[in-house]
PDB file of C-alpha atoms and ligand atoms in Angstrom:
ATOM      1  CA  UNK M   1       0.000   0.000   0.000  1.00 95.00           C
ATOM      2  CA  UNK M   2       1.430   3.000  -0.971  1.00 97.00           C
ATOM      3  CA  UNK M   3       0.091   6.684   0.439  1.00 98.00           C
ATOM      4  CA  UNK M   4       0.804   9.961   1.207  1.00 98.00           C
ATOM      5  CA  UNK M   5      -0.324  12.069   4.478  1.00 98.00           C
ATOM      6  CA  UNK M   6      -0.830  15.839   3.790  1.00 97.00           C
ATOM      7  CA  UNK M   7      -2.250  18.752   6.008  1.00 96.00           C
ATOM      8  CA  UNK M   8      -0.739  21.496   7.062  1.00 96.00           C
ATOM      9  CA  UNK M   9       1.693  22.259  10.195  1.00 94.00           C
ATOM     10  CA  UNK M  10       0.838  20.234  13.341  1.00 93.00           C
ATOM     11  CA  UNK M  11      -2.115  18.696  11.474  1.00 96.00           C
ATOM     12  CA  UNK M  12      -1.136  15.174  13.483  1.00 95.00           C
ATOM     13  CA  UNK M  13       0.429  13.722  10.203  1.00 96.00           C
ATOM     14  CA  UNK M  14       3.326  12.733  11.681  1.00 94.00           C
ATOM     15  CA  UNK M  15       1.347  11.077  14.781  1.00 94.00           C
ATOM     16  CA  UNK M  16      -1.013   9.141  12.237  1.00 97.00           C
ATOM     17  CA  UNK M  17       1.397   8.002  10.133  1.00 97.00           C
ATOM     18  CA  UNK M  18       3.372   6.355  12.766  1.00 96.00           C
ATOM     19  CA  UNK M  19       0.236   4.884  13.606  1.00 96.00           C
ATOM     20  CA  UNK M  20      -0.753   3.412  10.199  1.00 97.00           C
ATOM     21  CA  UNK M  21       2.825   2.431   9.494  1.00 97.00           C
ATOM     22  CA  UNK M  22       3.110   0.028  12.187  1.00 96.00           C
ATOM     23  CA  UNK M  23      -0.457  -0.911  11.981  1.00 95.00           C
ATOM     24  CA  UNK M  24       0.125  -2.173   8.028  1.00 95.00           C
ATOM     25  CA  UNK M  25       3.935  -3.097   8.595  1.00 95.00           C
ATOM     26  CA  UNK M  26       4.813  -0.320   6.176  1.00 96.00           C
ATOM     27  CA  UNK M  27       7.454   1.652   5.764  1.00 97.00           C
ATOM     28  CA  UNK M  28       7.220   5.797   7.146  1.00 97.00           C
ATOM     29  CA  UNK M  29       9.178   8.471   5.492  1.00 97.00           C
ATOM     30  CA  UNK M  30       9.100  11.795   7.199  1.00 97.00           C
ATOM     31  CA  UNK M  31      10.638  14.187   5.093  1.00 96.00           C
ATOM     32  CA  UNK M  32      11.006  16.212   8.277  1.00 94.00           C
ATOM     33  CA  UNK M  33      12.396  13.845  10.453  1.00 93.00           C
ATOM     34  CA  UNK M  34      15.634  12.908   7.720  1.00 94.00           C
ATOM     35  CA  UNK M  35      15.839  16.412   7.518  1.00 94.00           C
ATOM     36  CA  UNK M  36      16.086  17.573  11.496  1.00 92.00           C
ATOM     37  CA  UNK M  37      18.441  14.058  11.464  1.00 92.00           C
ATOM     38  CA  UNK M  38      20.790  15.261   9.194  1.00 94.00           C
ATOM     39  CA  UNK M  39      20.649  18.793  11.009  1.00 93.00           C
ATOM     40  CA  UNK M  40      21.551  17.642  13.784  1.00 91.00           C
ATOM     41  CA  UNK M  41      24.668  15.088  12.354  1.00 94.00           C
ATOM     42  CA  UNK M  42      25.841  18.117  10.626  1.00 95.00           C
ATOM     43  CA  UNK M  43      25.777  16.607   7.489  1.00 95.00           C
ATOM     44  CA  UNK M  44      26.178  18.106   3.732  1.00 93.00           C
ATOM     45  CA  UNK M  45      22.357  17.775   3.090  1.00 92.00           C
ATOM     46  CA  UNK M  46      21.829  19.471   6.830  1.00 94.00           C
ATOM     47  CA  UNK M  47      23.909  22.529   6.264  1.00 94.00           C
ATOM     48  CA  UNK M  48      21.716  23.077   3.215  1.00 93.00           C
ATOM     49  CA  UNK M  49      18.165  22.305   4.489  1.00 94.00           C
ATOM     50  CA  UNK M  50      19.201  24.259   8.412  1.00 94.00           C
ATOM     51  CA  UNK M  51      18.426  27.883   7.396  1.00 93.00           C
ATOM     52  CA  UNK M  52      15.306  27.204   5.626  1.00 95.00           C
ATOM     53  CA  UNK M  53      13.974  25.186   8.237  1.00 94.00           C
ATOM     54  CA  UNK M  54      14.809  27.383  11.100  1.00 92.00           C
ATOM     55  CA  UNK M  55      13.014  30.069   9.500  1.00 92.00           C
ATOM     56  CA  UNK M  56       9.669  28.570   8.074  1.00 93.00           C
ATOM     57  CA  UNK M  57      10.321  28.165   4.757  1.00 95.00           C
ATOM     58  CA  UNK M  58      10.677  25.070   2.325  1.00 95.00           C
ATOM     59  CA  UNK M  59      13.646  23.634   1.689  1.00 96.00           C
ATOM     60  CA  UNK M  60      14.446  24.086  -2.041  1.00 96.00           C
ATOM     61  CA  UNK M  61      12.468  21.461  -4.112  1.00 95.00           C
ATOM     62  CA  UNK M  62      15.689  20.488  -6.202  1.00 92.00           C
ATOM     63  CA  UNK M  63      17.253  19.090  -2.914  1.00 94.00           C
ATOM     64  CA  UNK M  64      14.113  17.393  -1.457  1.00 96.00           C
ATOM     65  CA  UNK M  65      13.345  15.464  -4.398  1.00 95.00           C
ATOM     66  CA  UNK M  66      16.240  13.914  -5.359  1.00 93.00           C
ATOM     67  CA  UNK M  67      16.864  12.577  -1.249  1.00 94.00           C
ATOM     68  CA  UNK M  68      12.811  11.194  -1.511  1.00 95.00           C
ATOM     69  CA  UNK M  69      14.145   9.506  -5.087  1.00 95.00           C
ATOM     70  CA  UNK M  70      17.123   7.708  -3.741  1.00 94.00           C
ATOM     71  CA  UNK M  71      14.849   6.761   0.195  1.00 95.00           C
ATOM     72  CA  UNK M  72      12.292   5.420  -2.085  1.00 96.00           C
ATOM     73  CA  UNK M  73      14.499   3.159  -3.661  1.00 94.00           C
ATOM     74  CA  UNK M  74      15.776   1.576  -0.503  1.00 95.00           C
ATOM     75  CA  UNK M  75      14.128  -2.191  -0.419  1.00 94.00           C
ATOM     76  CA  UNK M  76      11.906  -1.299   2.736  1.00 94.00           C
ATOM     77  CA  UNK M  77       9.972   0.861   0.740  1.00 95.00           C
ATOM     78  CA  UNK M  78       8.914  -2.262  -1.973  1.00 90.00           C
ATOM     79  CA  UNK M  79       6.076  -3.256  -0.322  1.00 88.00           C
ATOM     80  CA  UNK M  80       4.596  -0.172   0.811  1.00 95.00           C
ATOM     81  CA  UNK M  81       4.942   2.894   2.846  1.00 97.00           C
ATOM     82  CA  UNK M  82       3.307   6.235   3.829  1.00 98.00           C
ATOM     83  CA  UNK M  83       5.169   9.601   3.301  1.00 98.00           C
ATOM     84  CA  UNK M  84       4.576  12.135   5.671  1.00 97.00           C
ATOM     85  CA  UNK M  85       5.970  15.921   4.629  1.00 95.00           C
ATOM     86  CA  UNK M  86       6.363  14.701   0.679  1.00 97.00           C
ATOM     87  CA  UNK M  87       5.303  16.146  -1.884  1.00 98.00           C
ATOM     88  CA  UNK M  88       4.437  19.500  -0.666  1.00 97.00           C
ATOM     89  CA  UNK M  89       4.255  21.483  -3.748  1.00 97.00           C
ATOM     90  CA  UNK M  90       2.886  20.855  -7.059  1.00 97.00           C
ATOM     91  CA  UNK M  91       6.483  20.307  -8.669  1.00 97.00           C
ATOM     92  CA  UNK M  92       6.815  17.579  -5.954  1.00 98.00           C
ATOM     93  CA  UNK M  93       3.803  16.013  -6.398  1.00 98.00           C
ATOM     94  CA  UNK M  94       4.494  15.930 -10.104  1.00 97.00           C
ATOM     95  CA  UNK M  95       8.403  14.389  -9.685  1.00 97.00           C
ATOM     96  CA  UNK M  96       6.613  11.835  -7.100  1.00 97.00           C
ATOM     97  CA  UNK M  97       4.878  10.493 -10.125  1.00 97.00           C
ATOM     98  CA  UNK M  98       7.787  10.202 -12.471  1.00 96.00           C
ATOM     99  CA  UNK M  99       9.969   8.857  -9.527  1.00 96.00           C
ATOM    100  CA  UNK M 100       7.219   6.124  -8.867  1.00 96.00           C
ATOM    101  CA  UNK M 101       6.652   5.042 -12.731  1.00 96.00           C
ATOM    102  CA  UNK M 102      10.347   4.481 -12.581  1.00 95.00           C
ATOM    103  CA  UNK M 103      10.154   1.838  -9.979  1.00 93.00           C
ATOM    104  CA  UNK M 104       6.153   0.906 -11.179  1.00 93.00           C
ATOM    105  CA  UNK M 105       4.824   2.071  -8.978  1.00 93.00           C
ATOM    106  CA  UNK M 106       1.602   4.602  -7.717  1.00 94.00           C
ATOM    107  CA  UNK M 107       0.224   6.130  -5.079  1.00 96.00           C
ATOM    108  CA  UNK M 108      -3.024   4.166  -3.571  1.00 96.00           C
ATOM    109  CA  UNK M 109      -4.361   7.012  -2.022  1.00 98.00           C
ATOM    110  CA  UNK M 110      -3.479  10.597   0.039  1.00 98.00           C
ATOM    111  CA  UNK M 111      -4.860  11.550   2.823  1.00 98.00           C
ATOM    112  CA  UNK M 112      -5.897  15.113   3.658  1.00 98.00           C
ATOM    113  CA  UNK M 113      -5.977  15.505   7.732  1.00 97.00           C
ATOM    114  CA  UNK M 114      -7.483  18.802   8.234  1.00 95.00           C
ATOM    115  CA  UNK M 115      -7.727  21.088  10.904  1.00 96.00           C
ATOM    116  CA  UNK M 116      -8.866  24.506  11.772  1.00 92.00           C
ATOM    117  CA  UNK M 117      -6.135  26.892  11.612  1.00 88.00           C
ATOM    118  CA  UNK M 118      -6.007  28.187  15.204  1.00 85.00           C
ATOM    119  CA  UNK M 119      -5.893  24.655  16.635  1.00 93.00           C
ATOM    120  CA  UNK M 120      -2.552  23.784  14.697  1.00 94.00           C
ATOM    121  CA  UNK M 121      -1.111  26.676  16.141  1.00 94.00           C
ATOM    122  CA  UNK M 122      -1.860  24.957  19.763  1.00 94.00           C
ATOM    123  CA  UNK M 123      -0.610  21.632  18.997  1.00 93.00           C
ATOM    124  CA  UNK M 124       2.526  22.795  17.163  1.00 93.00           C
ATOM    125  CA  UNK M 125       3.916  25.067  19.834  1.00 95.00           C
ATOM    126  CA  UNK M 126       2.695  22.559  22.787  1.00 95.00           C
ATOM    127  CA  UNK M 127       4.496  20.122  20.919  1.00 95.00           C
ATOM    128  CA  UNK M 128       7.355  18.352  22.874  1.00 96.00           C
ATOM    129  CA  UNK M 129      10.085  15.593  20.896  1.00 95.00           C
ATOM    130  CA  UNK M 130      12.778  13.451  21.945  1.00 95.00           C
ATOM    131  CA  UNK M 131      15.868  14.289  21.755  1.00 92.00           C
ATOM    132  CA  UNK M 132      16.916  10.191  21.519  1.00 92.00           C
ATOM    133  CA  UNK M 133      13.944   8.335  19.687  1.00 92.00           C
ATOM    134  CA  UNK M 134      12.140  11.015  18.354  1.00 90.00           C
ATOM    135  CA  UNK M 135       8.647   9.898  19.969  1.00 92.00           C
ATOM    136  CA  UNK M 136       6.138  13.261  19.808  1.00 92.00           C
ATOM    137  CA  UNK M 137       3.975  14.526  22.489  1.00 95.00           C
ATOM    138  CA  UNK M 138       1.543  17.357  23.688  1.00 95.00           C
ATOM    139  CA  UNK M 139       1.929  18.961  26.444  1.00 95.00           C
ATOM    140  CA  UNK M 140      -1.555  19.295  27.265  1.00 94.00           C
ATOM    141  CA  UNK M 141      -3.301  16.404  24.302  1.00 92.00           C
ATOM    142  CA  UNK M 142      -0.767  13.718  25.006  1.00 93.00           C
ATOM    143  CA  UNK M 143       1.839  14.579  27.771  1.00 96.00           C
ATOM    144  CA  UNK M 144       4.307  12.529  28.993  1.00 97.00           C
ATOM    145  CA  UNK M 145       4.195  10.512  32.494  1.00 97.00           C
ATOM    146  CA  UNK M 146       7.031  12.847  34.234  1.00 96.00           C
ATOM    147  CA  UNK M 147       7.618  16.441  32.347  1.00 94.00           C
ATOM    148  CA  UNK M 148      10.293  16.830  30.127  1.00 96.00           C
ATOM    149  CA  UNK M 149      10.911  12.923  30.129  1.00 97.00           C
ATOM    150  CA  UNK M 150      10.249  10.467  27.079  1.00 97.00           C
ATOM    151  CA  UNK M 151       8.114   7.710  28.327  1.00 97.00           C
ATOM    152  CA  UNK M 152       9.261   5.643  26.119  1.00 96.00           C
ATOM    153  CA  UNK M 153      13.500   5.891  26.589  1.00 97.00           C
ATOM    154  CA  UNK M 154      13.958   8.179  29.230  1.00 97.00           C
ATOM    155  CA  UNK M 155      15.098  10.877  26.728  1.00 97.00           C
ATOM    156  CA  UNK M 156      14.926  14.909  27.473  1.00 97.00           C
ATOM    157  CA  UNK M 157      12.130  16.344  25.202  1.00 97.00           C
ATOM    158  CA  UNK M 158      12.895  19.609  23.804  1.00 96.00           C
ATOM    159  CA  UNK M 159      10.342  22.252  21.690  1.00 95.00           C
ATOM    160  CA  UNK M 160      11.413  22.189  18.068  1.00 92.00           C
ATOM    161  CA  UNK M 161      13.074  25.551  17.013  1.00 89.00           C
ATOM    162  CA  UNK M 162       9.953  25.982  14.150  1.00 92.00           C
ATOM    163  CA  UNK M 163       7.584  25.615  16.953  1.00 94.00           C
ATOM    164  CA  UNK M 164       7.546  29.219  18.131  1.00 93.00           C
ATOM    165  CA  UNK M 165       4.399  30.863  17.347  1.00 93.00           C
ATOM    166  CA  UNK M 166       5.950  33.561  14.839  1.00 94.00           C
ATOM    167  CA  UNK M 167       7.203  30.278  12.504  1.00 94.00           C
ATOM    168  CA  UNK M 168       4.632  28.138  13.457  1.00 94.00           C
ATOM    169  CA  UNK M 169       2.429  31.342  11.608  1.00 94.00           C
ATOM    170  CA  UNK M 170       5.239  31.497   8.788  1.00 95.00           C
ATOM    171  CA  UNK M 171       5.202  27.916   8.221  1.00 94.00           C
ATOM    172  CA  UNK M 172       0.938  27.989   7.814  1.00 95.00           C
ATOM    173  CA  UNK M 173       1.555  30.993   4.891  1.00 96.00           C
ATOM    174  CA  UNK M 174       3.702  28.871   3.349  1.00 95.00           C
ATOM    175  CA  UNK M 175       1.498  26.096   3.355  1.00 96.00           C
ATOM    176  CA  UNK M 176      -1.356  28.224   2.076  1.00 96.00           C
ATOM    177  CA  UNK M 177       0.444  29.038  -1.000  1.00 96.00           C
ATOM    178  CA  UNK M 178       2.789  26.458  -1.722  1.00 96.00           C
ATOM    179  CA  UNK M 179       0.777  23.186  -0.502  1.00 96.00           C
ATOM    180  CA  UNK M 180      -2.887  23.727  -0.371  1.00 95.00           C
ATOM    181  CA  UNK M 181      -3.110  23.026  -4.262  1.00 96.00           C
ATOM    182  CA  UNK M 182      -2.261  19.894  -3.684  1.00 97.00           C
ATOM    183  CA  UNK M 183      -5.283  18.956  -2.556  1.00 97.00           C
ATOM    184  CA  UNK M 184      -7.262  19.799  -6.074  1.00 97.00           C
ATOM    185  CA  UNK M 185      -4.190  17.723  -8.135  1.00 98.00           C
ATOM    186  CA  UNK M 186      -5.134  14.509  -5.967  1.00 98.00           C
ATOM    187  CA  UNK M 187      -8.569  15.595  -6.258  1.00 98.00           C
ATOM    188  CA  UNK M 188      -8.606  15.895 -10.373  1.00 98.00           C
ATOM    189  CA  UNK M 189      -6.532  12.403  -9.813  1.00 97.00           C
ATOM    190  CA  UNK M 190      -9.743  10.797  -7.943  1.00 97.00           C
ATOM    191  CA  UNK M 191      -7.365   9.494  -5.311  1.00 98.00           C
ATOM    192  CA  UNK M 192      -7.921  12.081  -2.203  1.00 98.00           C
ATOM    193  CA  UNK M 193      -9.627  11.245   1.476  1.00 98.00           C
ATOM    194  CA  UNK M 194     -10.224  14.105   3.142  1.00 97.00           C
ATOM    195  CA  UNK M 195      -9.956  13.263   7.049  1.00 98.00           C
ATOM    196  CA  UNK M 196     -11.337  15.451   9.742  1.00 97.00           C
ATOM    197  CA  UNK M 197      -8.419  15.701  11.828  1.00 97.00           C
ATOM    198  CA  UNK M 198      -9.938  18.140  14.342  1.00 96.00           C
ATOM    199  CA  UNK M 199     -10.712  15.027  16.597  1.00 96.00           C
ATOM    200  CA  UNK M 200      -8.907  12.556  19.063  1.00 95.00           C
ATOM    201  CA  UNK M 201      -6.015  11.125  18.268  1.00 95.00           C
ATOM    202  CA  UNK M 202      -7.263   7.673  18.457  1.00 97.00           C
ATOM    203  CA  UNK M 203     -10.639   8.878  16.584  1.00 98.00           C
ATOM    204  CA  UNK M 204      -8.201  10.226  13.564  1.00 98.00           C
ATOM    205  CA  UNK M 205      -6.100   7.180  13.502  1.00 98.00           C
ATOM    206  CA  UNK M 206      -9.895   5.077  13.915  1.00 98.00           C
ATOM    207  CA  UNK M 207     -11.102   7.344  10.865  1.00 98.00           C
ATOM    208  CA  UNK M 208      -8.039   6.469   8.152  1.00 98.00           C
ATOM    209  CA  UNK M 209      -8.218   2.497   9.239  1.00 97.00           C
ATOM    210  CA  UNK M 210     -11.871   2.910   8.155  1.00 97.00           C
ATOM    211  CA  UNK M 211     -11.050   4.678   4.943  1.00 97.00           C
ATOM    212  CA  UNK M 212      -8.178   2.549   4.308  1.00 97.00           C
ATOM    213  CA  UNK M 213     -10.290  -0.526   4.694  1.00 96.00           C
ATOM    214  CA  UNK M 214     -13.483   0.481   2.932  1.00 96.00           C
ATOM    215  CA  UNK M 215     -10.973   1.445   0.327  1.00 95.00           C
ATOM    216  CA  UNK M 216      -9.665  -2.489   0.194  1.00 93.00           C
ATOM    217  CA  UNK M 217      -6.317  -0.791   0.240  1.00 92.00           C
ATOM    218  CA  UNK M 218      -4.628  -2.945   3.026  1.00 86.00           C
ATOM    219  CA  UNK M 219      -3.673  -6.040   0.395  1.00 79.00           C
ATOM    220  CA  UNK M 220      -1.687  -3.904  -1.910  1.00 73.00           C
ATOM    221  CA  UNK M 221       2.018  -3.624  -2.694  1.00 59.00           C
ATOM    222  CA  UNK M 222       4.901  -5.752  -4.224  1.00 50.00           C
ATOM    223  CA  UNK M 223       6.341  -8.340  -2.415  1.00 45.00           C
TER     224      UNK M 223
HETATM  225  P1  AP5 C   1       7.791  18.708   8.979  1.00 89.52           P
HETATM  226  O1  AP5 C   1       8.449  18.105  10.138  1.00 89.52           O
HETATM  227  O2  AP5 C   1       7.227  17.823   7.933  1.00 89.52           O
HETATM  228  O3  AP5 C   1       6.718  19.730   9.540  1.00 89.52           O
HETATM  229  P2  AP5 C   1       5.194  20.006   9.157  1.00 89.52           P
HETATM  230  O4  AP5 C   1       4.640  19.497   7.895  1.00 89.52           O
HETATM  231  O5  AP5 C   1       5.124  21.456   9.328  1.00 89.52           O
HETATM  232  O6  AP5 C   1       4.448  19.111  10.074  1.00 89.52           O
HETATM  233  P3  AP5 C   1       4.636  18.975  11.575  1.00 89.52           P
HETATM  234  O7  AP5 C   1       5.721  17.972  11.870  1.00 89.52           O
HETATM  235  O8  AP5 C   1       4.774  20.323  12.212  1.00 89.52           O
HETATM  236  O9  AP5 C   1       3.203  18.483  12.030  1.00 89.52           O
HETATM  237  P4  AP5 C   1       2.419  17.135  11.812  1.00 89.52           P
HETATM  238  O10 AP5 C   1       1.282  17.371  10.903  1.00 89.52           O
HETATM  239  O11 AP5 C   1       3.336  15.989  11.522  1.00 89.52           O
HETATM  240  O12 AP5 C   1       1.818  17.009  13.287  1.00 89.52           O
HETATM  241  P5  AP5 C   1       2.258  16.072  14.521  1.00 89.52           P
HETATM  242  O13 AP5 C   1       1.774  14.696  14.293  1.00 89.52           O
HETATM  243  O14 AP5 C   1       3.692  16.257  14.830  1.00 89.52           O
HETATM  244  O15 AP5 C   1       8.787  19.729   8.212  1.00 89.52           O
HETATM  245  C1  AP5 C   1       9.586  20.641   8.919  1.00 89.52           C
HETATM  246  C2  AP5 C   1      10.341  21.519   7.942  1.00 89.52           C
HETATM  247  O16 AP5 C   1      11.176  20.690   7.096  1.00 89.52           O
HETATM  248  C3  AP5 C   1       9.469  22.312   6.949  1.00 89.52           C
HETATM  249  O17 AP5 C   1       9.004  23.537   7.506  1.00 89.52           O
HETATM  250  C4  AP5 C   1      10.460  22.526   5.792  1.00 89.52           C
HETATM  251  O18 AP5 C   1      11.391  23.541   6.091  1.00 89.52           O
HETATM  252  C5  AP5 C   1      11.197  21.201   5.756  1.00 89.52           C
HETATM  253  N1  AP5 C   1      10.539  20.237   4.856  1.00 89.52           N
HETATM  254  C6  AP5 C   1       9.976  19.045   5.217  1.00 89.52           C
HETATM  255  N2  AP5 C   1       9.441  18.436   4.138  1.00 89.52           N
HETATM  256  C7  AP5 C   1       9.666  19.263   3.088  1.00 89.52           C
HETATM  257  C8  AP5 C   1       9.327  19.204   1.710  1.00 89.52           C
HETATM  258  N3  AP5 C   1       8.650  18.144   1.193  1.00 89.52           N
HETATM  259  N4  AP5 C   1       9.683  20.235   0.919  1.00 89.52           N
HETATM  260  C9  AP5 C   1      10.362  21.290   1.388  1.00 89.52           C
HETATM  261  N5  AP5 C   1      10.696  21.420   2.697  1.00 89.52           N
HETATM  262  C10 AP5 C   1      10.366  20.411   3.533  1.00 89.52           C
HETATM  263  O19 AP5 C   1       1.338  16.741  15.656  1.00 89.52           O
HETATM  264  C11 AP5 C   1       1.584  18.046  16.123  1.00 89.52           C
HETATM  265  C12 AP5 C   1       1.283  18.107  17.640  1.00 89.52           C
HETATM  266  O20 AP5 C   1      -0.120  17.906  17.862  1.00 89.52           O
HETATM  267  C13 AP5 C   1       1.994  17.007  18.459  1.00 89.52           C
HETATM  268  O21 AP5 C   1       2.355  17.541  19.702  1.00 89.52           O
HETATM  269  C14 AP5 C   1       0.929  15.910  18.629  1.00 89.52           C
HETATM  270  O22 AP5 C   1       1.111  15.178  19.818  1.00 89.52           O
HETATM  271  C15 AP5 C   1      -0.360  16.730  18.656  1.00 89.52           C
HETATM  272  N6  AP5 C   1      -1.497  16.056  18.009  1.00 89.52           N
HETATM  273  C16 AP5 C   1      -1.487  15.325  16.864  1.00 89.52           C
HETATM  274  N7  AP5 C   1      -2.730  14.890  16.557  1.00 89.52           N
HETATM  275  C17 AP5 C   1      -3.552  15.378  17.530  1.00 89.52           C
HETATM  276  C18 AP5 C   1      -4.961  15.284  17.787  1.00 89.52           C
HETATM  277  N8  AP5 C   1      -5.792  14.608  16.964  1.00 89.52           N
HETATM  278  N9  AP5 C   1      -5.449  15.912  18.879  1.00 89.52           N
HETATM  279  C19 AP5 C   1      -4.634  16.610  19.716  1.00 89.52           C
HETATM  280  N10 AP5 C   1      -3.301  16.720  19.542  1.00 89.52           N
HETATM  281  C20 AP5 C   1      -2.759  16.112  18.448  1.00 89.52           C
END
């Protein structure tokens, strides 16, 4: 099964993809995560994405589509997987396509988890990540046991830097004009869920299964 999560900032796609990944044994590619990763080793691809990221904007499409080419030709992507961040403009969405006819494949489906605007600005500035496994919480929606502590390693959580309000409200104007057509291309393409995301986690995560299922998507992929 192959899909793609969009929405904008703090939307809960990286929360529900987890979710579905595990769920279907697929794999998850965060376009955000490899990013803040290489960030934070420093590496070639870091030093180029850093600035944009710390400021709200996208990185350059040039540079994210040729590191989603090469992660989607790594074999735990052959028999499915959901990406989370990617594509994000219409020039991404239209190199996904050539990058997937390459290895024959296509998308099953994307999902559109929506969510009032002033909400996302609460759950991306009360968000709170690991510094060691990268596990996500809330500090009010889904807070850890002990403040400041993963629950799941121990790890210090720490407030992203493009979680302060002023990006957080950056990073929604840039999804307004560079992501929000989207939507209509995946539309035109007949393959688009829309998903009220405005609900409990475990009601958004009970609302894709549903879709997903109805959908008879579960079964597909290449061995
Ligand atoms: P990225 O990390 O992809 O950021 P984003 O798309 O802005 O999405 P977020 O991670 O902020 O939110 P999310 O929707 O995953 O929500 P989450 O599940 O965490 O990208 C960061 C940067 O990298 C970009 O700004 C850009 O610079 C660069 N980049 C990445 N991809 C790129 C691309 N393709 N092209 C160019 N540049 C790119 O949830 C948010 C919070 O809400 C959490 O605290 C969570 O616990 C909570 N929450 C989730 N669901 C619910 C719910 N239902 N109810 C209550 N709380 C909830």
């Amino acid at each position: 099964m192959y899909l793609v999560m969009i929405g904008p900032p703090g939307a809960g796609k990286g929360t529900q993809a987890v979710r579905i990944a595990w769920q279907y044994g697929i794999a998850h590619v965060a376009t955000g995560d490899i990013f803040r990763n290489a960030v934070k080793e420093k590496t070639p691809l870091g030093l180029k994405a850093k600035s944009y990221m710390e400021s709200g904007q996208l990185v350059p499409d040039e540079i994210v589509i040729d590191m989603i080419a090469e992660r989607l030709e790594e074999p735990d992507c052959r028999s499915g997987f959901v990406l989370d961040g990617f594509p994000r403009t219409l020039n991404q969405a239209q190199a996904l396509d050539g990058v997937l006819a390459k290895l024959t494949l296509s998308l099953d489906r994307v999902i559109l988890v929506d969510v009032p605007f002033e909400e996302l600005v609460n759950r991306a500035t009360g968000r709170r990540v690991c510094k060691d496994c990268g596990a996500n919480y809330h500090i009010v929606y889904s807070p850890p046991s002990k403040p400041g502590v993963c629950d799941r390693c121990g790890g210090e959580l720490y407030q992203r830097d493009d979680d302060k309000e002023e990006t957080v409200r950056k990073r929604l104007q840039v999804y307004v004009s560079e992501s929000q057509p989207l939507a209509a291309y995946y539309q035109d393409k007949g393959i688009l869920s829309r998903i009220d995301g405005n609900r409990t986690i475990d009601e958004v995560t009970e609302a894709i299964v549903r879709e997903i299922e109805a959908l008879g998507l579960a079964s597909r992929g290449k061995k």
